[in-house]
Tab-separated table of C-alpha atoms in Angstrom:
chain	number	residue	atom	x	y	z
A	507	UNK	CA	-44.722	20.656	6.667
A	508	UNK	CA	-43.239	18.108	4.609
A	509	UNK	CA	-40.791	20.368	3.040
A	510	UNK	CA	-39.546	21.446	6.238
A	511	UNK	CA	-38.982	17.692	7.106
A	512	UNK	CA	-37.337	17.032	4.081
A	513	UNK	CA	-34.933	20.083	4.346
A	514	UNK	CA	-34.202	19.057	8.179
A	515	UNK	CA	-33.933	15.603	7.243
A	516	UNK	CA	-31.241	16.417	4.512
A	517	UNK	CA	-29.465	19.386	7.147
A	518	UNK	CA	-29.146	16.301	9.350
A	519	UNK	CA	-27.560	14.174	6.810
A	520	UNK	CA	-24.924	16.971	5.993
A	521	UNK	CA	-24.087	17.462	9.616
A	522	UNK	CA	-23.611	14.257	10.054
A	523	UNK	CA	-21.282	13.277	7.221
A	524	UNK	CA	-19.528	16.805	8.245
A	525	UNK	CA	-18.635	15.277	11.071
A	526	UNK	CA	-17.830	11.905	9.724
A	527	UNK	CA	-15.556	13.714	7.185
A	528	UNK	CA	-13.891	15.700	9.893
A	529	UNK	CA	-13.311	12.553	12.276
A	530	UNK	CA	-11.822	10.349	9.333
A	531	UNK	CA	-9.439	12.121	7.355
A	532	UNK	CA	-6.555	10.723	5.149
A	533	UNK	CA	-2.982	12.526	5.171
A	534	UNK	CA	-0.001	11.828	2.681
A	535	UNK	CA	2.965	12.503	2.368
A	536	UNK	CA	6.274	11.794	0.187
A	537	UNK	CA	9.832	11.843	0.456
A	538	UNK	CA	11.730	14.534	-1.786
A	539	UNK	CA	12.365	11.777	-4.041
A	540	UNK	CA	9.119	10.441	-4.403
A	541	UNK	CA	9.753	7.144	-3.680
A	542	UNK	CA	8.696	6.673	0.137
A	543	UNK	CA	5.110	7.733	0.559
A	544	UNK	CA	3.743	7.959	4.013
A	545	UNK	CA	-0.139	7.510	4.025
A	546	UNK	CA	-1.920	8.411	7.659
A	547	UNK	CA	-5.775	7.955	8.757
A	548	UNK	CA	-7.618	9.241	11.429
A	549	UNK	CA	-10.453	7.902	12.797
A	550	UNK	CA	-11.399	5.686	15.798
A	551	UNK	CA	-7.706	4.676	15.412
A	552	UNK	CA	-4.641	6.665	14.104
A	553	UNK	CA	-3.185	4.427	11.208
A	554	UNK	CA	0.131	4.954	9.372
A	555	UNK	CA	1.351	2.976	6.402
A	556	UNK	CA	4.343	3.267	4.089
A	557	UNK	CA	4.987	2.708	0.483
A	558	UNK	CA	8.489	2.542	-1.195
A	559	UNK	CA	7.669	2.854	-4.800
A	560	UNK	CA	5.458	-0.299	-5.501
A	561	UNK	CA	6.642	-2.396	-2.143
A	562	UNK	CA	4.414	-1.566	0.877
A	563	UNK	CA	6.452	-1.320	3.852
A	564	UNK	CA	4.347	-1.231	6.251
A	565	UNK	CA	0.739	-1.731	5.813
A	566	UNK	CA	-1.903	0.083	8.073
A	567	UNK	CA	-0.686	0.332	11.380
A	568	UNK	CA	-2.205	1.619	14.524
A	569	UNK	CA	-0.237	3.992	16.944
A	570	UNK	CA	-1.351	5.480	20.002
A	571	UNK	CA	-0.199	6.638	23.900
A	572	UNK	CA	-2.281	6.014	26.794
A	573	UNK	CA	-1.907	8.235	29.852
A	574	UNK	CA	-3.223	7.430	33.051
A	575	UNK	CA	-6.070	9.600	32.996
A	576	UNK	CA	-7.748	7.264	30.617
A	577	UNK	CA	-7.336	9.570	27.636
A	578	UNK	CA	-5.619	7.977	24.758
A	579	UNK	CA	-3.474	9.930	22.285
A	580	UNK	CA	-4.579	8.816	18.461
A	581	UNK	CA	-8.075	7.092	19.610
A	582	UNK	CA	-10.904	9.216	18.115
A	583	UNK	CA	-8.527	11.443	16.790
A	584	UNK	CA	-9.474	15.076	16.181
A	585	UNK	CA	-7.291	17.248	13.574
A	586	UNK	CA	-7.265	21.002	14.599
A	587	UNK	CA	-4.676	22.163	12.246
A	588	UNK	CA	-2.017	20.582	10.098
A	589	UNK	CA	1.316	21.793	8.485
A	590	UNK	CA	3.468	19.980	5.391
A	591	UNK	CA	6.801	21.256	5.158
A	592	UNK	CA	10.112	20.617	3.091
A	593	UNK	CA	13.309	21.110	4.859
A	594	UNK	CA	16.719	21.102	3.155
A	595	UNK	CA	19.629	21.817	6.181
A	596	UNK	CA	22.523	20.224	7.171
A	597	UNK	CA	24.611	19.690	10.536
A	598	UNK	CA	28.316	18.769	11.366
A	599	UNK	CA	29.115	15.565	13.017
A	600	UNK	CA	31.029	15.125	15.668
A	601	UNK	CA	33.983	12.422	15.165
A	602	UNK	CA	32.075	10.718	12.480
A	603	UNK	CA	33.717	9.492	8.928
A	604	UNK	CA	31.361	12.683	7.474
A	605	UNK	CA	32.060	16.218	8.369
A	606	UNK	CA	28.653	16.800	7.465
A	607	UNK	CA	25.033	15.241	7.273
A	608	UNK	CA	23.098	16.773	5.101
A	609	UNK	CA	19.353	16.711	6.677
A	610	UNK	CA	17.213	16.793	3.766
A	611	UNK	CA	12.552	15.616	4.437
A	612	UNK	CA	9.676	16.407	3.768
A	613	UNK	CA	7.417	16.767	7.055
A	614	UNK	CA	3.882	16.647	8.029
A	615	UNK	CA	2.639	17.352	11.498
A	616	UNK	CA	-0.506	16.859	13.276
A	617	UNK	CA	-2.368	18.983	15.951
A	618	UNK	CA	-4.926	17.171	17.468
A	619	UNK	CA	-7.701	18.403	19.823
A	620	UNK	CA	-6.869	17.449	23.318
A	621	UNK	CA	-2.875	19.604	23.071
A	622	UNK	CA	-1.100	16.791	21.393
A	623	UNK	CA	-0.313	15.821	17.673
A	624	UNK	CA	1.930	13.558	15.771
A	625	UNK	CA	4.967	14.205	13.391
A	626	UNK	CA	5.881	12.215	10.318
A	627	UNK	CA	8.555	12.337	8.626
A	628	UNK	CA	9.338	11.245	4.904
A	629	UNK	CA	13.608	11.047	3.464
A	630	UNK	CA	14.453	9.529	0.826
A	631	UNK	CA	16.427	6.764	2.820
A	632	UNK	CA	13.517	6.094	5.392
A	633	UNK	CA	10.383	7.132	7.600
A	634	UNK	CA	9.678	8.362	11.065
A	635	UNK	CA	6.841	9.511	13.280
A	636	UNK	CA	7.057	10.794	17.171
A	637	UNK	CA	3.524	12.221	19.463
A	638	UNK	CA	4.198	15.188	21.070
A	639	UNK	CA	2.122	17.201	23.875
A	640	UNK	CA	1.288	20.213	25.327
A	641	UNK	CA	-0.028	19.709	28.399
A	642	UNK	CA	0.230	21.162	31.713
A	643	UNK	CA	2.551	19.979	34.585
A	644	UNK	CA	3.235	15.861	34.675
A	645	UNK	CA	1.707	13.591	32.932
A	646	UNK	CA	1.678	9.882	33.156
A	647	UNK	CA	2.145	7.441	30.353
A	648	UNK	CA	0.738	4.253	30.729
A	649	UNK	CA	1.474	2.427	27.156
A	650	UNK	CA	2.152	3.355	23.636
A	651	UNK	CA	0.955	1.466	21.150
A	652	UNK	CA	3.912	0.821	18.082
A	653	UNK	CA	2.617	-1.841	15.250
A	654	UNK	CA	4.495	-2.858	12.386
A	655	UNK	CA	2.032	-4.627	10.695
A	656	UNK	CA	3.546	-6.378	6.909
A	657	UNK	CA	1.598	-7.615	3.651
A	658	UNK	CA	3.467	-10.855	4.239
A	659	UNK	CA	5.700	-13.164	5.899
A	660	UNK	CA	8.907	-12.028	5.470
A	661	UNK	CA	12.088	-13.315	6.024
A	662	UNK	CA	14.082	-11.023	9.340
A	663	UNK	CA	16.824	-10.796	11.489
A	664	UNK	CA	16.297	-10.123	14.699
A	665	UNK	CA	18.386	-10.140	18.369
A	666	UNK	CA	15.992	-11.874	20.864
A	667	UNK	CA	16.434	-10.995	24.246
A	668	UNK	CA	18.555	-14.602	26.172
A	669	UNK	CA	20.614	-13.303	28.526
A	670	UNK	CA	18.396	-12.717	31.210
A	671	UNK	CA	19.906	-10.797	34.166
A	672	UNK	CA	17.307	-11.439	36.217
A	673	UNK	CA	13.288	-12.686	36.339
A	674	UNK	CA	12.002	-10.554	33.693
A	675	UNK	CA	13.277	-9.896	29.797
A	676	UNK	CA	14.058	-6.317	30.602
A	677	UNK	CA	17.219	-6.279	32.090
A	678	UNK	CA	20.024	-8.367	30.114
A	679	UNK	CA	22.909	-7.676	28.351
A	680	UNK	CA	21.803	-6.817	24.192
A	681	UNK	CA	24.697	-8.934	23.408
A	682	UNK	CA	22.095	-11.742	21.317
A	683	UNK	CA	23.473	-12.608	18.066
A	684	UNK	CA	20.679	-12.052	15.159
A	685	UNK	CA	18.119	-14.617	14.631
A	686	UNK	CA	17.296	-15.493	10.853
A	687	UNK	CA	13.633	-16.314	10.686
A	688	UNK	CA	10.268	-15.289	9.203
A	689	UNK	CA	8.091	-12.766	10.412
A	690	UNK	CA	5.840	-15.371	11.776
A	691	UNK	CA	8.197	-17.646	13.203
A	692	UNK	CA	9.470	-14.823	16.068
A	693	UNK	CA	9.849	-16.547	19.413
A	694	UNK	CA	6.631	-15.974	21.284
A	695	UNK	CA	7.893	-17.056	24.648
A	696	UNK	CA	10.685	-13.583	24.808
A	697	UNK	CA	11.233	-9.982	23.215
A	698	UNK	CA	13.395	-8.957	20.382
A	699	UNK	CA	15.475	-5.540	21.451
A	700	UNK	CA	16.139	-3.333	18.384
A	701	UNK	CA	16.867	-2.573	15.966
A	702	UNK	CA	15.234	-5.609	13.544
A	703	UNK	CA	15.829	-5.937	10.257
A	704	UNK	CA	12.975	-6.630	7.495
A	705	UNK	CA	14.507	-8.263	3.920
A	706	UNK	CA	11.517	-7.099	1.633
A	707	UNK	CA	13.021	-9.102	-1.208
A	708	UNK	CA	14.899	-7.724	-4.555
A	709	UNK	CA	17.656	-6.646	-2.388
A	710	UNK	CA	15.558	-4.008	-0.016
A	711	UNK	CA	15.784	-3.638	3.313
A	712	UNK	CA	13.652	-2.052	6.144
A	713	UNK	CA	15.390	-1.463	9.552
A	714	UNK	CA	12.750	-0.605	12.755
A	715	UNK	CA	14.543	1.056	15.288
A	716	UNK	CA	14.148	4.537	17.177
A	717	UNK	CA	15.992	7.594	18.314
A	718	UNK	CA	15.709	10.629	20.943
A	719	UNK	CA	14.943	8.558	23.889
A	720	UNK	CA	15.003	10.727	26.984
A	721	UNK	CA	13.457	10.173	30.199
A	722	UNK	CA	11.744	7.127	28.245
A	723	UNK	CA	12.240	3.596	27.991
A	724	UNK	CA	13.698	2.050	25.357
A	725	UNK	CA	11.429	-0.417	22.353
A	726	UNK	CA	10.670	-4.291	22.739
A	727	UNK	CA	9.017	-6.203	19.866
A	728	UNK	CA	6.787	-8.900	19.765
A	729	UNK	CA	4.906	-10.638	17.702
A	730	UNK	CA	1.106	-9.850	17.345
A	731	UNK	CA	-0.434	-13.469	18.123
A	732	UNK	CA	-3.934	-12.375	15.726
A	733	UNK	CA	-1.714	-12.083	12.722
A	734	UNK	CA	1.857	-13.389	12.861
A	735	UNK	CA	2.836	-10.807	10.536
A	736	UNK	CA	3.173	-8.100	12.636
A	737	UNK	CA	5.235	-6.322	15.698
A	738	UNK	CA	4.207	-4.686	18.814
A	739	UNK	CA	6.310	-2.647	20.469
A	740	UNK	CA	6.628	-3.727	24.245
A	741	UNK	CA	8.546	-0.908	27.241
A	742	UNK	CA	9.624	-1.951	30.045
A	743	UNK	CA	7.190	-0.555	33.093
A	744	UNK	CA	8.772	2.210	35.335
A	745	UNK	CA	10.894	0.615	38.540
A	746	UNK	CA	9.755	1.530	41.429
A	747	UNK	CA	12.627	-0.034	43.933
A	748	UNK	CA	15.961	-1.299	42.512
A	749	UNK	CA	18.357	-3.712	44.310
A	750	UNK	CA	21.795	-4.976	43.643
A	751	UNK	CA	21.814	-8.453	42.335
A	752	UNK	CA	22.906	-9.559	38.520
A	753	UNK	CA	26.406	-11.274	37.500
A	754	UNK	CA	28.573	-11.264	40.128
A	755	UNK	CA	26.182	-8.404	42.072
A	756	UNK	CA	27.004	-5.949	39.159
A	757	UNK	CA	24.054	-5.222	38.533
A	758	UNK	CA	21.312	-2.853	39.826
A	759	UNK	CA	18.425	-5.055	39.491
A	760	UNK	CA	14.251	-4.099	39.372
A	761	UNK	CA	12.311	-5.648	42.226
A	762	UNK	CA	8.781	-3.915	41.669
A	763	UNK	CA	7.705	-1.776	38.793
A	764	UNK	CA	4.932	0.359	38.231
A	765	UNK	CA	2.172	-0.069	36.473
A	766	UNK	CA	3.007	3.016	33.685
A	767	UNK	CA	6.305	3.314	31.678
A	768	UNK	CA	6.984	6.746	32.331
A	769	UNK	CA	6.214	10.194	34.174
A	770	UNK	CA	7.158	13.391	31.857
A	771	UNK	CA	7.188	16.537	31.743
A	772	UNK	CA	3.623	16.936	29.845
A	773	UNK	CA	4.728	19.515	27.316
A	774	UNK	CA	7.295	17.280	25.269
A	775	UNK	CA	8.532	15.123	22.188
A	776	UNK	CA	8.513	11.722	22.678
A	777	UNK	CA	10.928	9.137	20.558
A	778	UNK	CA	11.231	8.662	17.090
A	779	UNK	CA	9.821	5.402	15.283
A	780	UNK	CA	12.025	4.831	12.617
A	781	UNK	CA	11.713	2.835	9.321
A	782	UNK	CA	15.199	2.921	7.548
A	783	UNK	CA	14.509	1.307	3.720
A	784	UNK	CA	17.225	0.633	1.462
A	785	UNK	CA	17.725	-0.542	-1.754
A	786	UNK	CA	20.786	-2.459	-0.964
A	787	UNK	CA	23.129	-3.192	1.849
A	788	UNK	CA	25.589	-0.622	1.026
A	789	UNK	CA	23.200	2.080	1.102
A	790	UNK	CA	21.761	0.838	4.542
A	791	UNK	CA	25.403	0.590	6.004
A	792	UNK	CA	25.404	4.895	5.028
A	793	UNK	CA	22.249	5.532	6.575
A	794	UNK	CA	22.301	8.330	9.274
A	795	UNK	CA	18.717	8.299	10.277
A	796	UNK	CA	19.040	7.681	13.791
A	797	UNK	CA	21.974	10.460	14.131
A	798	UNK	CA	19.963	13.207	11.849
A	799	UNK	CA	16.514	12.632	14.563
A	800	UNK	CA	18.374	12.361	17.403
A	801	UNK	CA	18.681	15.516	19.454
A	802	UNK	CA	21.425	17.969	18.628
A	803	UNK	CA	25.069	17.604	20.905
A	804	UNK	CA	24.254	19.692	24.219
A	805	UNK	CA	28.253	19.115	24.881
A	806	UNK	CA	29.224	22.441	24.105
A	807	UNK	CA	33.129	21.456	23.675
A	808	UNK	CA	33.554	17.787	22.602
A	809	UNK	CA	36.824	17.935	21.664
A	810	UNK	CA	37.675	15.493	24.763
A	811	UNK	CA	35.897	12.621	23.115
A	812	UNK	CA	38.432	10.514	21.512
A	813	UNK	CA	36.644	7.466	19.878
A	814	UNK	CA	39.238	4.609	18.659
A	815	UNK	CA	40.080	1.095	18.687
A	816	UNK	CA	40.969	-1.315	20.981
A	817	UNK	CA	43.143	-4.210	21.997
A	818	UNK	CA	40.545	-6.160	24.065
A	819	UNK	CA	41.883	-8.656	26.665
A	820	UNK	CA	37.963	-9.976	27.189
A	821	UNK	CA	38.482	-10.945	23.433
A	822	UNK	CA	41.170	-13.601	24.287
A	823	UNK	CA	40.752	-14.384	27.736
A	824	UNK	CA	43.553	-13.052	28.455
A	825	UNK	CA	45.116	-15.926	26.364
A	826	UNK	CA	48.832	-14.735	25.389
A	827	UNK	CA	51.344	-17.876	24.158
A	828	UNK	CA	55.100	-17.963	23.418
A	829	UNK	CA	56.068	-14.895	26.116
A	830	UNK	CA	58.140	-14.876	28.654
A	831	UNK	CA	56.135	-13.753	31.229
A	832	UNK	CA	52.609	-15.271	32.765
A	833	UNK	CA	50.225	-13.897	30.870
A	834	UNK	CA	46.620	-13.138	33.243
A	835	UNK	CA	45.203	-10.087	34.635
A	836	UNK	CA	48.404	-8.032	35.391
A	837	UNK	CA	50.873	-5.638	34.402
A	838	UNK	CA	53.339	-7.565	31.957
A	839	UNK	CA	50.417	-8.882	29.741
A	840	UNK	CA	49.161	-5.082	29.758
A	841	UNK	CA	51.903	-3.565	28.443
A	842	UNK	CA	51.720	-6.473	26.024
A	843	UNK	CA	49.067	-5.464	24.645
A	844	UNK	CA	49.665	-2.143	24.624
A	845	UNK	CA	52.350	-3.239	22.618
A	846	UNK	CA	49.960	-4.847	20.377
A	847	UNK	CA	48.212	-1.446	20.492
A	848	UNK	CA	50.886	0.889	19.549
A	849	UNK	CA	52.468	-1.317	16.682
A	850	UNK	CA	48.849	-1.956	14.716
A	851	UNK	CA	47.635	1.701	15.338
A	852	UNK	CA	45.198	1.200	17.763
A	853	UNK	CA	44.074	4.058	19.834
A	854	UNK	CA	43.250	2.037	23.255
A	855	UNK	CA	43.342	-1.001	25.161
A	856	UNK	CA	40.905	-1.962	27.364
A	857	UNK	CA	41.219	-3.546	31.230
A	858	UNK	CA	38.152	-5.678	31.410
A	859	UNK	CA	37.077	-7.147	34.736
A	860	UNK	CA	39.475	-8.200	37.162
A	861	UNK	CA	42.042	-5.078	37.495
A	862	UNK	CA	39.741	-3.710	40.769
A	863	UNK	CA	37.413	-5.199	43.115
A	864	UNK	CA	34.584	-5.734	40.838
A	865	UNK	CA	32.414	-3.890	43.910
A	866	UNK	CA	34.555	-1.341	45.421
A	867	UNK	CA	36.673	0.199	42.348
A	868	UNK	CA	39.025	2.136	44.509
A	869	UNK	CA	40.533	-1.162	45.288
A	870	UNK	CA	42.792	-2.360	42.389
A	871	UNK	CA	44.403	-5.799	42.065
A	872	UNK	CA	47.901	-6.105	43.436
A	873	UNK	CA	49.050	-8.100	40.451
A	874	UNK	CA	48.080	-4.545	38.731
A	875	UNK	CA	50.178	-1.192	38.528
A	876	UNK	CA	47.866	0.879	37.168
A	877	UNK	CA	50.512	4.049	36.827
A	878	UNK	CA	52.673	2.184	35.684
A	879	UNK	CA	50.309	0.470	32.454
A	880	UNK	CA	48.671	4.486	32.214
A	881	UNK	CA	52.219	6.077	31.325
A	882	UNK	CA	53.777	3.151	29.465
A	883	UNK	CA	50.902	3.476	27.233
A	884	UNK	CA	51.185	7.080	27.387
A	885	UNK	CA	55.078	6.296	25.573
A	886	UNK	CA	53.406	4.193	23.002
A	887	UNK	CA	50.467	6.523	22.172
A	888	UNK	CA	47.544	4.208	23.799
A	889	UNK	CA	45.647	5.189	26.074
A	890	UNK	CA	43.966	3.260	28.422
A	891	UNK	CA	40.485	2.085	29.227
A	892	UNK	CA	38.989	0.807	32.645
A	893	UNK	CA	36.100	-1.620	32.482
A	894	UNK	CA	33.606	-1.647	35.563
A	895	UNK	CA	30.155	-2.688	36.324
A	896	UNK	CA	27.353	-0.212	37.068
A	897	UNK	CA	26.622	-0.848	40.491
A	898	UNK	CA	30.221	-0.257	41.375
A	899	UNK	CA	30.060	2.977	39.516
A	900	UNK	CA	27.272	4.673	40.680
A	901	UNK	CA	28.077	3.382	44.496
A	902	UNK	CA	31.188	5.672	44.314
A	903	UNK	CA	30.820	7.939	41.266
A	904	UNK	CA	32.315	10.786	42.289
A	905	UNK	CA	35.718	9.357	43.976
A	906	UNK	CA	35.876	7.024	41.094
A	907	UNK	CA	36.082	9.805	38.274
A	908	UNK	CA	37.876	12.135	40.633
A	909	UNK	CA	40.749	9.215	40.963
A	910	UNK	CA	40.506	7.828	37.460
A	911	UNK	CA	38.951	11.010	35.112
């Protein structure tokens, strides 16, 4: 009898740390380099760290999504299957200084019991992860959980949201200059809008930011209050009813929001986290990371897209000295400047606000021949671009693309 309780009593204690090992397992993987190395646990919480060389990046970090139904995506996490592969490709830009990008990581991805898993991502120039699911019909999503937890207080630089458009820190204009400050010195009273930039010391770099958003919103950070060295990301809940209200009335404002970020189609990829990490600043200025995880060009001719620069009137308030003409919003200082334009090679000028009825922008300003500044600039080689608010866009979309397409 006591042999049988020993045996049961020792198949009990295998079971059990069967299932322990099962429940906690530890992934790695590393760039084709060998320099980035992305560590992930699962567990009771889904952890990811990174490791560039001897620096750590980021140190243990939990990520999750929480739908509505209560289940949450990396809590308890189950691994069903996993796959490491290298991938060594390329793509061609579109009206980029490269012709080319070559597309070069290692990947590891994730299938987890409940039809979603996770993606990492290791190049030699940064780190990513995205969920994905495969569930049926819609599916809610109520939060995701993004931390950027550090080893220590670094010095960043980050744009925190100012310009408020409205009551609440989502709508505004991501026109805040960068903020120089430690980690644990980030404003607790607003958000930071990406991307933010990390200076690990030695010259290196990390860059959080993110890439693929569709049907999603966009990343906040803030700071984590329990240990001032870390960032949470922070979305914007899902409006509900929008009014118009803003600068001027330009804007189509949120007056009640849900109390999820998003509805999706529930078999999907969700956005990229990105950690760019450089060496120095020249190599973070090349860095294509957000372009090579984005999702590839559905514009199946793109030839009409003619990026360039510009002669800005905004820039100068339409300041223009020593003419003989009254310089302000009309045609004489246009044709200035597309004078401007033509002579310093400069693809464009732009007609910032004032040329129409900032509301209605079939009605343009009588100090303004708008023919007459489109084929003048046609003469000089500069083509023309017309500034207008959103609101006033999406009022009258198709009349105002049918007039000025």
């Amino acid at each position: 009898m006591k042999f049988i309780q020993i045996n049961l009593t020792m198949l009990l204690i295998v079971l059990t740390l069967g299932t322990f090992a099962q429940k906690n397992k530890t992934y790695q993987l590393t760039s084709p380099d060998g320099k980035n190395i992305v560590k992930v646990e699962t567990g009771d919480k889904l952890q990811w760290s990174v490791m560039n060389n001897s620096t750590e990046v980021i140190a243990p970090s939990s990520i999750s999504m929480q739908l509505q139904t209560g289940e949450v995506l990396g809590n308890n996490t189950k691994i069903t299957s996993s796959k490491t592969e290298k991938v060594n490709t390329s793509f061609n830009a579109i009206d980029y200084i490269k012709e080319i990008i070559p597309d070069v990581y290692n990947q590891l991805t994730l299938n987890c019991k409940g039809d979603y898993g996770i993606i990492f991502r290791a190049y030699n120039d940064g780190v990513a992860y995205r969920f994905f699911t495969k569930k049926k019909g819609q599916i809610t999503i109520v939060n995701e959980e993004a931390n950027f937890n550090f080893d220590k207080d670094y010095k960043c630089y980050i744009p925190f949201v100012r310009d408020f458009r409205g009551k609440e820190p989502y709508i505004q204009s991501f026109e805040a200059l960068y903020t120089e400050r430690n980690v644990s010195q980030f404003s607790k009273d607003t958000l930071g809008f990406l991307p933010v930039m990390i200076d690990l010391g030695n010259q290196k770099k990390a860059v959080i930011t993110e890439a693929d958003l569709e049907d999603y919103p966009g990343m906040f950070l803030k700071i984590n209050d329990k240990t001032d060295k870390s960032f949470i990301g922070v979305y914007a809940p899902y409006p509900l009813i929008e009014e118009q209200g803003g600068y001027k009335m330009l804007n189509t404002m949120v007056s009640k929001r849900a109390n999820y970020i998003a509805t999706v189609n529930g078999s999907r990829s969700f956005p990229w986290r990105i950690v760019i990490i450089s060496d120095n600043d020249t190599a973070l200025l090349n860095n294509d990371m957000v372009q090579k995880l984005g999702s590839p060009s559905r514009i199946a001719d793109p030839s009409w897209i003619k990026p360039g620069k510009v002669a800005w009137d905004w820039w100068n308030d339409w300041n223009i000295s020593h003419v003989d003409f009254k310089a302000g919003i009309n045609t004489e200082t246009y044709k200035y400047y597309i004078d401007f334009a033509s002579a310093n090679k400069l693809e464009y000028i732009i007609l910032d606000e004032g040329w129409s009825n900032d509301l209605d922008l079939m009605e343009v300003s009588p100090k303004i021949n708008l023919q007459e500044i489109v084929n003048y600039g046609k003469q000089k080689n500069v083509g023309i671009i017309l500034w207008a608010g959103w609101y006033a866009v999406a009022s009258k979309m198709d009349s105002v693309f049918e007039k000025y397409g």
